[in-house]
Amino acid sequence: MFSKTPTKGMRDFLPEEFRFRQKVLEIIQSTYEKYGFSRIATPSVENIDLLCSKQGGDNEKLIYKILKRGEKLERAEEGKMCDLGLRYDLTVPLARFFANNQGQLPSVFKAMQMDYVWRADRPQRGRYRQFMQCDIDILGEESNIAEIDLITATMQALKNLGFNGITVKISDRRLLTAIANKCGFEKEIHDKVFIILDKLDKIGIGDVMNEIEEIAPGKSVAFVDMLNRILHSDNALQTAIDELGEELSPSVSENLRQIIAVTNNTVTNGKVVFDVTLVRGMGYYTGTIYEISLDGLDISAGGGGRYDEMIGKIAGTKVPACGFSIGFERIVLLLSERGAKIGGQRNATALVIPKKCTDKQYCDIMDYAQHHRTNGTEVSIVKRIKNFAFQLKQLREQGFDLIYEYRENGELVKID
Amino acid sequence: MFSKTPTKGMRDFLPEEFRFRQKVLEIIQSTYEKYGFSRIATPSVENIDLLCSKQGGDNEKLIYKILKRGEKLERAEEGKMCDLGLRYDLTVPLARFFANNQGQLPSVFKAMQMDYVWRADRPQRGRYRQFMQCDIDILGEESNIAEIDLITATMQALKNLGFNGITVKISDRRLLTAIANKCGFEKEIHDKVFIILDKLDKIGIGDVMNEIEEIAPGKSVAFVDMLNRILHSDNALQTAIDELGEELSPSVSENLRQIIAVTNNTVTNGKVVFDVTLVRGMGYYTGTIYEISLDGLDISAGGGGRYDEMIGKIAGTKVPACGFSIGFERIVLLLSERGAKIGGQRNATALVIPKKCTDKQYCDIMDYAQHHRTNGTEVSIVKRIKNFAFQLKQLREQGFDLIYEYRENGELVKID
């Protein structure tokens, strides 16, 4: 006999859960469509060279690699047994998609992707090896209308799912660099500084200082002092601008300021705030970065940023790009924990018929069912089983709110 | 630089094509829902043991196999480098799904699956290495209400997609066996006989006789004579019954007769006919088999049958099962060749805004767009580019039927 369970870290979706997930996807998609995003899709499988192009950071360690086939496998050298892999995100495939189809795409392309990705990660609560990502990306737009569009659309999608009290934290990679420069950290340790800064929420300012001191002796006090001044100010962005002086280009700070001002004026279910401790892991970000947090929840429900260099590295032509990804699996988990009523009633009729039917009976039954289906009702025909009470119980559990029994004499009886 | 094209045999879907495919899927799903089928989903990745369980026939040769990871790979023996694979169909995973979730499923379970499968096949026109399958299956129902339901629902789905003049050819594996027995073919060569029979349409009766003679000398004439009598009779099923006498169980012929009678009474866009030459490749079929052909087209647009043994082999408990699969990729190809208008107008507004905007301008623009989105219109905001004529052309090509320009003085101008 075979193992009945799904592949480790992956899931079967039963009807009710599938319906719920599909409804959530529909709400997200229809919201994004209102903002001019169009769905596209790429194959689940990409060439291994693309997947291992150093754009995916640590995710590249988690690739499911596919063995070469037939003669190719026989001729393969050791260590080059695989030619394909499952995508670990939707951004790297999007860059290839853009390169492949650029001639047919508008100069500014607003893409929506809702698809599975695969990572051979350590499975844990709310984290799976096959999971859905919902990404919107704007390619070809260098101005901050891209960020404003992405943030506004994402918050609206979450609003349509019933989420209020959303905070979008925003910063800019170039501002982080300015801080690191201002505090005199060598370029080589910038990333390490950012990783420590990223942990502030978890480890507290004291341990941030200790860890910084370890990698850059003598420089932790100035760094932490500056952080404290920014964090405890009434206008964190202005304080950061004042602290950083010439290290921060005015175009970077003005850009951030405008995004924050305009989005806060537009959205109605939360706020957009500058957060000096925001880092975001992905190495490909070049400008703005942002992350969603939901009221009272210590988790990120999505994030994104600007990655103006990445498409160029893959496609050969430099194209400004900016994206926002919703943490779909977390959103679904939160919604189901809240008992959110998404998808509504099933509104279905079950028609229980005799174990044996004559042609005439069958035809009458089918005519009845077809008629009601045409009128919009879901009608499921089932054979009566011996344990009728059990059958009724199962039908009700499946969401059939109307149950009729077709008797052998042609009578149709409603079962209460 | 990396290869820009998708993995060999796989495809990128641009917005228009994606929209079309999604609309076709929506029509199929909403039709099947009316018949009481519920969507489920399994992971794309299954354990290699399950995929290689001899239920998939020749498809098992086409599996994309996934390399073990980390320590597991280091410890792997030669020839056991892979522990997972991409599913090549939706039926084998359904059997595992059923085994895994049986406790939460009703006694009669009507499943719908619309998902990708992967086969490392030789790519050719209309045939891909990643493609969509649309399957409905009824598990736990041994009576022919299953076949009647599946055939009626599938024909209705095709009707809702605009297909009329559909012929569903139907037969039964047990009837084929009765023919083979009646003609005196040894059990060992039954499958070979069926493979030759399957080719009748292509090679003609003469070559069928020659090929049969080669594998069963002296038995081809009786076989071909019987075929001819059935094929040229006004009531092929009755002739077959008469020819086969006691070799064919009355329950098998009565079952077929009733399915044909009832479905023909119910469906309005075609007919269901007995076809003695129908074979269907998959080895797991145990009873009825059926296949869709569309008027004037020499291709199968889907098919299925009863497979009462397969779930037992995978799940350990015997469960009657019956399914119907639509050839989604072919259907999409046919519809797009016909220029079918599925999905309708996009009904979208583009709002062209100045290259640089003040906060006030941005806020006004966003308010305008949000207002119209709330009222149901798709509003896409784009920055004006130098070559405005080119930009307008691109916007129109994308399906924006209303284009407004927001001028710096706050004026909103409709562009014709």
Coordinates of C-alpha atoms in Angstrom, one line a residue, chain A:
Chain A
M1 CA 0.0 0.0 0.0
F2 CA 1.1 3.6 -0.6
S3 CA 1.4 6.5 1.8
K4 CA -1.9 8.2 2.0
T5 CA -0.7 11.6 3.2
P6 CA 0.3 14.3 0.8
T7 CA 4.0 15.0 0.2
K8 CA 5.6 16.4 3.3
G9 CA 4.8 20.0 4.0
M10 CA 2.1 20.1 1.3
R11 CA -1.7 19.9 1.6
D12 CA -4.9 18.4 0.2
F13 CA -7.7 20.9 0.0
L14 CA -11.2 19.6 0.8
P15 CA -14.3 21.2 -0.8
E16 CA -15.0 23.6 2.0
E17 CA -11.4 24.8 2.3
F18 CA -11.0 25.0 -1.5
R19 CA -14.2 27.1 -1.8
F20 CA -12.9 29.5 0.9
R21 CA -9.5 29.9 -0.7
Q22 CA -11.0 30.4 -4.1
K23 CA -13.3 33.1 -2.8
V24 CA -10.4 34.9 -1.2
L25 CA -8.5 34.7 -4.4
E26 CA -11.5 36.1 -6.3
I27 CA -11.8 39.1 -4.0
I28 CA -8.1 39.9 -4.3
Q29 CA -8.2 39.4 -8.1
S30 CA -11.3 41.5 -8.7
T31 CA -9.9 44.3 -6.5
Y32 CA -6.6 44.3 -8.4
E33 CA -8.4 44.4 -11.7
K34 CA -10.1 47.6 -10.6
Y35 CA -6.6 49.1 -10.4
G36 CA -5.7 48.0 -13.9
F37 CA -3.6 44.9 -13.0
S38 CA -4.0 41.9 -15.4
R39 CA -3.3 38.3 -14.5
I40 CA -0.6 36.5 -16.3
A41 CA 0.9 33.1 -15.7
T42 CA 4.3 31.4 -16.2
P43 CA 5.0 27.7 -16.0
S44 CA 5.6 26.2 -12.6
V45 CA 8.9 24.8 -13.9
E46 CA 11.8 27.0 -14.9
N47 CA 15.3 26.4 -16.2
I48 CA 17.6 25.7 -13.3
D49 CA 20.1 28.4 -14.5
L50 CA 17.4 31.1 -14.1
L51 CA 16.4 29.9 -10.7
C52 CA 20.0 29.8 -9.5
S53 CA 20.8 33.3 -10.9
K54 CA 21.5 34.7 -7.4
Q55 CA 18.3 36.8 -7.5
G56 CA 16.5 34.6 -5.1
G57 CA 18.8 34.9 -2.1
D58 CA 18.4 32.1 0.4
N59 CA 15.4 30.7 -1.4
E60 CA 17.8 29.3 -4.0
K61 CA 18.9 26.8 -1.3
L62 CA 15.3 25.5 -1.2
I63 CA 14.7 24.7 -4.8
Y64 CA 13.1 21.4 -5.8
K65 CA 15.3 20.3 -8.6
I66 CA 14.1 18.2 -11.5
L67 CA 16.2 15.4 -12.9
K68 CA 17.2 15.4 -16.6
R69 CA 15.3 12.9 -18.7
G70 CA 16.3 10.2 -21.1
E71 CA 19.6 10.5 -23.0
K72 CA 20.3 13.9 -21.4
L73 CA 20.4 12.2 -18.0
E74 CA 22.7 9.5 -19.3
R75 CA 25.1 12.0 -20.7
A76 CA 25.0 14.3 -17.6
E77 CA 28.1 15.0 -15.7
E78 CA 28.2 14.6 -11.9
G79 CA 26.6 17.6 -10.2
K80 CA 24.7 18.5 -13.4
M81 CA 21.9 16.0 -13.2
C82 CA 19.2 18.6 -13.1
D83 CA 18.1 21.0 -15.9
L84 CA 14.9 22.3 -14.4
G85 CA 13.4 23.3 -11.0
L86 CA 10.1 24.4 -9.4
R87 CA 9.9 28.2 -9.0
Y88 CA 10.4 29.4 -5.4
D89 CA 8.8 32.8 -6.1
L90 CA 6.9 34.7 -8.8
T91 CA 9.3 37.6 -9.2
V92 CA 12.2 35.8 -10.9
P93 CA 9.8 34.1 -13.4
L94 CA 8.1 37.5 -14.0
A95 CA 11.5 39.0 -15.0
R96 CA 11.9 36.1 -17.5
F97 CA 8.3 36.5 -18.7
F98 CA 8.9 40.2 -19.3
A99 CA 12.1 39.5 -21.3
N100 CA 10.3 36.9 -23.4
N101 CA 7.2 38.9 -24.1
Q102 CA 8.4 42.5 -24.0
G103 CA 7.3 43.2 -27.6
Q104 CA 3.7 42.4 -26.8
L105 CA 3.6 44.2 -23.5
P106 CA 2.8 47.9 -22.9
S107 CA 5.6 50.2 -21.8
V108 CA 4.2 50.3 -18.3
F109 CA 3.0 46.8 -17.5
K110 CA 0.8 46.1 -14.5
A111 CA 1.0 42.4 -13.8
M112 CA -0.9 40.3 -11.3
Q113 CA 0.1 36.7 -10.4
M114 CA -1.7 34.3 -8.1
D115 CA 0.1 31.0 -8.2
Y116 CA 1.8 28.3 -6.3
V117 CA 5.5 28.4 -5.5
W118 CA 7.6 25.6 -3.9
R119 CA 10.3 25.7 -1.3
A120 CA 11.9 22.7 0.4
D121 CA 11.7 24.6 3.7
R122 CA 11.4 23.3 7.2
P123 CA 7.6 23.0 7.6
Q124 CA 6.0 24.9 10.5
R125 CA 2.7 26.4 11.5
G126 CA 1.3 28.4 8.6
R127 CA 4.3 27.6 6.5
Y128 CA 4.2 25.1 3.7
R129 CA 6.4 23.7 1.0
Q130 CA 3.8 24.4 -1.7
F131 CA 2.0 27.7 -1.1
M132 CA 0.1 30.4 -3.0
Q133 CA 1.6 33.8 -3.6
C134 CA -0.4 36.8 -4.7
D135 CA 1.8 39.4 -6.3
I136 CA 1.2 42.6 -8.2
D137 CA 4.1 44.3 -10.0
I138 CA 4.5 47.4 -12.1
L139 CA 7.2 47.2 -14.7
G140 CA 8.5 50.2 -16.6
E141 CA 7.4 52.9 -14.1
E142 CA 10.2 54.8 -12.4
S143 CA 8.0 57.3 -10.6
N144 CA 6.3 56.9 -7.3
I145 CA 2.9 56.5 -8.8
A146 CA 4.0 52.8 -8.9
E147 CA 4.4 52.6 -5.1
I148 CA 1.2 54.6 -4.5
D149 CA -0.8 52.3 -6.8
L150 CA 0.6 49.1 -5.3
I151 CA 0.1 50.2 -1.7
T152 CA -3.4 51.6 -2.3
A153 CA -4.5 48.5 -4.3
T154 CA -3.1 46.1 -1.7
M155 CA -4.8 47.9 1.2
Q156 CA -8.1 47.9 -0.7
A157 CA -7.8 44.2 -1.4
L158 CA -7.3 43.6 2.4
K159 CA -10.2 46.0 3.1
N160 CA -12.5 44.0 0.8
L161 CA -11.5 40.9 2.7
G162 CA -12.5 42.6 5.9
F163 CA -9.2 43.8 7.3
N164 CA -9.1 47.2 9.0
G165 CA -6.4 48.6 11.2
I166 CA -3.6 47.9 8.7
T167 CA -0.2 49.5 9.1
V168 CA 2.0 49.6 6.1
K169 CA 5.6 50.3 7.3
I170 CA 7.7 51.9 4.7
S171 CA 11.3 52.8 4.2
D172 CA 14.0 52.9 1.5
R173 CA 17.1 50.9 1.0
R174 CA 19.0 54.0 0.2
L175 CA 18.0 55.5 3.5
L176 CA 19.4 52.4 5.3
T177 CA 22.6 52.8 3.3
A178 CA 22.7 56.5 4.4
I179 CA 22.4 55.5 8.0
A180 CA 25.2 52.9 7.7
N181 CA 27.4 55.5 6.0
K182 CA 26.7 58.2 8.5
C183 CA 27.6 55.9 11.4
G184 CA 30.8 55.0 9.7
F185 CA 30.2 51.3 9.0
E186 CA 32.4 49.8 6.3
K187 CA 30.5 48.9 3.1
E188 CA 31.3 45.2 3.6
I189 CA 29.3 45.0 6.9
H190 CA 26.3 47.0 5.8
D191 CA 24.2 43.9 5.2
K192 CA 25.1 42.6 8.7
V193 CA 24.1 45.9 10.3
F194 CA 20.8 45.7 8.5
I195 CA 20.2 42.1 9.6
I196 CA 20.7 43.2 13.3
L197 CA 18.5 46.3 12.8
D198 CA 15.8 44.0 11.4
K199 CA 15.7 42.2 14.7
L200 CA 15.1 45.2 16.9
D201 CA 11.5 44.3 17.6
K202 CA 12.5 40.9 18.8
I203 CA 15.7 41.4 20.7
G204 CA 15.4 45.0 21.9
I205 CA 17.7 48.0 21.6
G206 CA 20.2 46.7 24.2
D207 CA 21.0 43.5 22.2
V208 CA 21.1 45.5 19.0
M209 CA 23.8 47.5 20.5
N210 CA 25.7 44.5 21.7
E211 CA 25.6 42.8 18.3
I212 CA 26.6 45.9 16.5
E213 CA 29.5 46.4 18.9
E214 CA 30.7 42.9 18.0
I215 CA 31.0 43.5 14.3
A216 CA 32.0 47.2 14.5
P217 CA 33.7 48.0 17.8
G218 CA 33.3 51.5 18.9
K219 CA 30.4 52.3 16.5
S220 CA 27.4 51.0 18.3
V221 CA 26.7 53.9 20.6
A222 CA 26.4 56.5 17.8
F223 CA 24.2 54.1 15.8
V224 CA 21.9 53.3 18.7
D225 CA 21.7 57.0 19.7
M226 CA 20.7 57.9 16.2
L227 CA 18.1 55.2 16.1
N228 CA 16.7 56.3 19.5
R229 CA 16.3 59.9 18.3
I230 CA 14.5 58.8 15.2
L231 CA 12.3 56.2 16.9
H232 CA 11.2 58.6 19.7
S233 CA 10.5 61.5 17.5
D234 CA 7.1 62.7 16.6
N235 CA 8.0 62.9 12.9
A236 CA 10.4 60.0 12.4
L237 CA 11.0 60.6 8.7
Q238 CA 11.9 64.3 9.3
T239 CA 14.2 63.4 12.2
A240 CA 15.9 60.8 10.0
I241 CA 16.3 63.4 7.2
D242 CA 17.8 65.9 9.7
E243 CA 20.1 63.3 11.2
L244 CA 21.4 62.1 7.9
G245 CA 22.0 65.4 6.3
E246 CA 23.9 65.2 3.1
E247 CA 24.2 61.4 3.3
L248 CA 20.6 61.1 2.2
S249 CA 19.7 62.4 -1.3
P250 CA 16.7 64.8 -1.1
S251 CA 15.1 62.9 -3.9
V252 CA 14.9 59.8 -1.8
S253 CA 13.4 61.5 1.2
E254 CA 11.0 63.6 -0.9
N255 CA 9.9 60.4 -2.7
L256 CA 9.1 58.7 0.6
R257 CA 7.4 61.7 2.0
Q258 CA 5.1 62.0 -1.0
I259 CA 4.2 58.3 -1.0
I260 CA 3.3 58.5 2.7
A261 CA 1.3 61.7 2.3
V262 CA -0.7 60.6 -0.8
T263 CA -1.5 57.0 0.4
N264 CA -2.6 58.2 3.8
N265 CA -5.0 60.6 2.1
T266 CA -6.4 57.8 0.0
V267 CA -6.7 54.6 2.1
T268 CA -9.5 54.2 4.6
N269 CA -8.6 51.1 6.5
G270 CA -5.2 51.9 8.1
K271 CA -2.1 54.0 7.7
V272 CA 1.2 54.2 6.0
V273 CA 4.1 55.0 8.3
F274 CA 7.9 55.5 8.0
D275 CA 9.7 52.8 10.0
V276 CA 13.5 53.2 10.3
T277 CA 13.9 49.6 11.4
L278 CA 12.3 48.1 8.3
V279 CA 14.8 46.1 6.3
R280 CA 13.1 43.4 4.2
G281 CA 15.3 40.4 3.3
M282 CA 15.4 40.2 -0.4
G283 CA 18.8 41.4 -1.8
Y284 CA 17.3 42.7 -5.0
Y285 CA 15.5 45.7 -3.6
T286 CA 17.1 49.0 -4.7
G287 CA 14.7 51.7 -3.4
T288 CA 11.5 51.8 -1.4
I289 CA 10.6 48.8 0.8
Y290 CA 7.3 48.2 2.6
E291 CA 5.6 45.6 4.7
I292 CA 2.0 45.1 6.0
S293 CA 1.3 44.5 9.7
L294 CA -2.2 43.9 11.0
D295 CA -3.5 45.4 14.2
G296 CA -2.5 43.3 17.2
L297 CA -0.7 40.7 15.2
D298 CA 3.0 40.3 15.4
I299 CA 3.4 39.0 11.8
S300 CA 3.9 40.4 8.4
A301 CA 1.0 39.9 6.1
G302 CA 2.9 40.8 3.0
G303 CA 5.4 43.2 1.6
G304 CA 7.4 44.4 -1.3
G305 CA 9.6 47.1 -2.7
R306 CA 11.3 48.5 -5.7
Y307 CA 13.8 46.4 -7.6
D308 CA 15.1 48.5 -10.5
E309 CA 18.2 46.3 -11.3
M310 CA 16.8 42.8 -11.3
I311 CA 15.0 42.7 -14.6
G312 CA 18.1 44.1 -16.3
K313 CA 20.2 41.3 -14.8
I314 CA 17.8 38.7 -16.3
A315 CA 16.4 40.4 -19.4
G316 CA 19.5 42.4 -20.4
T317 CA 17.6 45.7 -20.7
K318 CA 17.2 47.8 -17.6
V319 CA 13.6 48.2 -16.6
P320 CA 12.4 49.9 -13.4
A321 CA 10.2 47.6 -11.3
C322 CA 8.2 47.6 -8.2
G323 CA 6.0 45.0 -6.5
F324 CA 3.8 44.1 -3.6
S325 CA 3.1 40.5 -2.4
I326 CA 0.2 39.5 -0.1
G327 CA 1.0 36.7 2.3
F328 CA -1.9 34.6 1.0
E329 CA -1.6 31.6 3.3
R330 CA -1.4 33.8 6.4
I331 CA -4.4 35.8 5.3
V332 CA -6.4 32.7 4.8
L333 CA -5.3 31.3 8.2
L334 CA -6.3 34.6 9.9
L335 CA -9.7 34.8 8.1
S336 CA -10.6 31.2 8.9
E337 CA -9.5 31.7 12.6
R338 CA -11.8 34.7 12.7
G339 CA -14.5 32.5 11.3
A340 CA -14.9 35.0 8.4
K341 CA -18.0 34.2 6.4
I342 CA -16.5 34.4 2.9
G343 CA -18.2 32.6 0.1
G344 CA -21.6 32.6 1.7
Q345 CA -24.2 29.9 1.6
R346 CA -23.9 27.0 -0.9
N347 CA -27.6 27.1 -1.7
A348 CA -27.8 23.6 -3.0
T349 CA -30.5 20.9 -3.5
A350 CA -30.0 17.2 -3.1
L351 CA -32.4 14.9 -4.9
V352 CA -32.4 11.4 -3.4
I353 CA -33.6 8.8 -5.9
P354 CA -34.4 5.1 -5.6
K355 CA -31.7 2.5 -5.8
K356 CA -33.1 1.1 -9.1
C357 CA -34.7 3.3 -11.6
T358 CA -36.6 2.6 -14.8
D359 CA -35.7 4.7 -17.9
K360 CA -38.9 6.7 -17.4
Q361 CA -38.1 7.5 -13.8
Y362 CA -34.5 8.4 -14.7
C363 CA -35.7 10.7 -17.5
D364 CA -38.2 12.4 -15.2
I365 CA -35.5 12.9 -12.5
M366 CA -33.0 14.3 -15.0
D367 CA -35.6 16.7 -16.5
Y368 CA -36.5 18.0 -13.1
A369 CA -32.8 18.5 -12.2
Q370 CA -31.9 20.1 -15.5
H371 CA -34.8 22.5 -15.2
H372 CA -33.7 23.7 -11.8
R373 CA -30.1 23.9 -12.8
T374 CA -31.0 26.2 -15.7
N375 CA -32.7 28.4 -13.1
G376 CA -29.5 28.6 -11.2
T377 CA -29.9 26.0 -8.5
E378 CA -27.2 23.4 -7.7
V379 CA -29.0 20.0 -7.9
S380 CA -27.1 16.9 -6.9
I381 CA -28.7 13.6 -7.6
V382 CA -27.8 10.8 -5.2
K383 CA -29.0 7.2 -4.9
R384 CA -30.9 6.4 -1.7
I385 CA -28.8 4.1 0.6
K386 CA -30.1 1.8 3.3
N387 CA -29.1 4.0 6.2
F388 CA -31.2 7.0 5.1
A389 CA -30.7 8.9 8.3
F390 CA -26.9 8.7 7.9
Q391 CA -27.3 9.8 4.3
L392 CA -29.4 12.8 5.3
K393 CA -26.8 13.8 7.9
Q394 CA -24.0 13.6 5.4
L395 CA -25.9 15.6 2.9
R396 CA -26.7 18.3 5.4
E397 CA -23.0 18.4 6.4
Q398 CA -22.1 19.0 2.8
G399 CA -24.3 22.1 2.8
F400 CA -27.4 20.8 1.0
D401 CA -30.1 23.0 2.5
L402 CA -32.9 21.5 0.5
I403 CA -33.3 17.8 0.3
Y404 CA -36.0 16.1 -1.8
E405 CA -36.8 12.5 -2.2
Y406 CA -38.1 11.1 -5.5
R407 CA -40.2 8.1 -4.7
E408 CA -40.8 5.2 -7.0
N409 CA -44.3 6.3 -7.7
G410 CA -43.0 9.5 -9.1
E411 CA -43.9 11.6 -6.0
L412 CA -41.4 14.3 -4.9
V413 CA -41.2 14.7 -1.1
K414 CA -39.4 17.4 0.7
I415 CA -37.4 16.0 3.6
D416 CA -37.2 18.3 6.7

